[in-house]
Steps between C-alpha positions, in 0.01 A plus 500: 500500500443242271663146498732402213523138506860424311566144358847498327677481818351225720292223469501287198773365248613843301629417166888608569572522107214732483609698818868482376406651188309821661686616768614862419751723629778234466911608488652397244706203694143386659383454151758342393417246769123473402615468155727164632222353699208501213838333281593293770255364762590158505850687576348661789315252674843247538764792625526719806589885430844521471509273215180677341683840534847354325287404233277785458768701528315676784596598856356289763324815661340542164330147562368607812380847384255377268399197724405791683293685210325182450404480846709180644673415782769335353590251147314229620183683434587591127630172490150318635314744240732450203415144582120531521537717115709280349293284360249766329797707405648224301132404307592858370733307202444832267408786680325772309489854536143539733471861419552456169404102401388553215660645196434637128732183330313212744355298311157363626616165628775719691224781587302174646805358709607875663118565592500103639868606696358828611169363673699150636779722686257723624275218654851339631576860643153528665543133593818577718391845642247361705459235757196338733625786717524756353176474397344470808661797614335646211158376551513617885616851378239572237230351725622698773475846261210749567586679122815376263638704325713427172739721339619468161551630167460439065353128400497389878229772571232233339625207687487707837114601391438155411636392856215799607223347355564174598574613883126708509338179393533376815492855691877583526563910490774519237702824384645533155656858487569591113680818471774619709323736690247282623774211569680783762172621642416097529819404707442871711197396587601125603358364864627203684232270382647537157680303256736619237612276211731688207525318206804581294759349264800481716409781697535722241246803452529859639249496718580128638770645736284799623242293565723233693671791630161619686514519869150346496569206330727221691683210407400197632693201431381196547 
C-alpha cells in the first residue's frame, strides 16, 4: 500500500482563515460560529468560551464540536493559530473573489490590482502552509519513494507532468494517471514503497475520495 503523506493537519502554521473558510459539513449553529470568528478574531483571542458562545449566540458544546473538526485540543490552539493568521488576514484590506477576480466592468488598473491580490495571497497562503519542518518531512518522504505517484485532475494534470519531468531528470520514477480508469488501476496496484500525493481544490473531485478512500493508500501525518 502506498503512503499518503497529509500536510493540513500537522506540522507547519495552517492559514486558519483559509481552513475556516473550507471546512464542509458544518450545522447550521457551527457555522454560525465560523462565521463570528473570521468577523471577530481579535474577539476570540481575549475571551474564554462562555463569553464567545453568549456572543455568538452559540452553545458552548458547539465551540468544542468544531474545535474538534479542526483538529484541536482545546481554544488555545485556535486561539495560538488565529494569532499566527492575523496578521496576513488583515493585509487582505479588500478581498476579492479568487475564483472569480476578475470581471467584465474591471477596468485595467482594477484587472492589474485583483491579478496583483490574487498572486500576493496565494504566496502569503503558501508562505504559512509550510514550515522548515514540514519540509523536511517532505524531502525524507520523496527521497525515501521507490515510484510517486500523483493523482489529479483538469489544469493541474500539466503541473503534475511538469513535476514528472522534472523528477526523471534526476532519475525519480514518477506516475501521472490521466483518466479515471487508470487513476483506480494506479492506487490498486499501489506497494509500500509508494507515495501518493492528490492534488485537488479543497478536496473536491469525484474520484479524490475514492482514491483517498483506497485501502492501499494510507494517511500519514506528519
Amino acid at each position: 500500500m502506498a503512503h499518503f503523506f497529509n500536510t493540513s493537519i500537522k506540522g507547519g502554521i495552517f492559514l486558519i482563515f483559509t481552513k475556516l473558510k473550507n471546512l464542509e459539513q458544518l450545522t447550521t449553529s457551527e457555522q454560525t460560529l465560523v462565521d463570528y470568528i473570521l468577523a471577530n478574531p481579535n474577539f476570540i483571542l481575549k475571551n474564554d468560551p462562555t463569553t464567545i458562545s453568549e456572543e455568538a449566540f452559540v452553545s458552548v458544546s458547539t465551540i468544542y464540536r468544531l474545535l474538534n473538526k479542526l483538529n484541536f485540543n482545546g481554544l488555545n490552539d485556535l486561539k495560538v493559530q488565529l494569532a499566527r493568521g492575523l496578521n496576513s488576514y488583515k493585509d487582505m484590506s479588500d478581498p476579492i473573489d479568487i475564483n472569480y477576480p476578475i470581471i467584465e466592468e474591471d477596468t485595467h488598473y482594477q484587472l492589474m490590482r485583483n491579478l496583483r491580490s490574487v498572486y500576493t495571497e496565494t504566496l502569503t497562503d503558501t508562505f504559512n502552509l509550510n514550515s522548515p519542518v514540514l519540509l523536511s518531512q517532505l524531502e525524507r518522504v520523496l527521497t525515501n519513494a521507490q515510484t510517486i505517484e500523483i493523482f489529479t485532475s483538469s489544469a493541474n494534470i500539466y503541473l503534475a507532468k511538469n513535476f514528472q519531468f522534472q523528477m526523471q531528470e534526476i532519475g525519480r520514477n514518477v506516475l501521472v494517471p490521466i483518466d479515471e480508469y487508470m487513476q483506480r488501476l494506479t492506487a490498486a496496484n499501489s506497494t509500500p514503497d509508494h507515495l501518493a500525493i492528490v492534488i485537488s481544490f479543497g478536496g473536491r473531485g469525484a474520484i479524490v475520495q475514492e482514491i483517498l478512500g483506497n485501502r492501499k493508500i494510507v494517511w500519514k501525518e506528519g
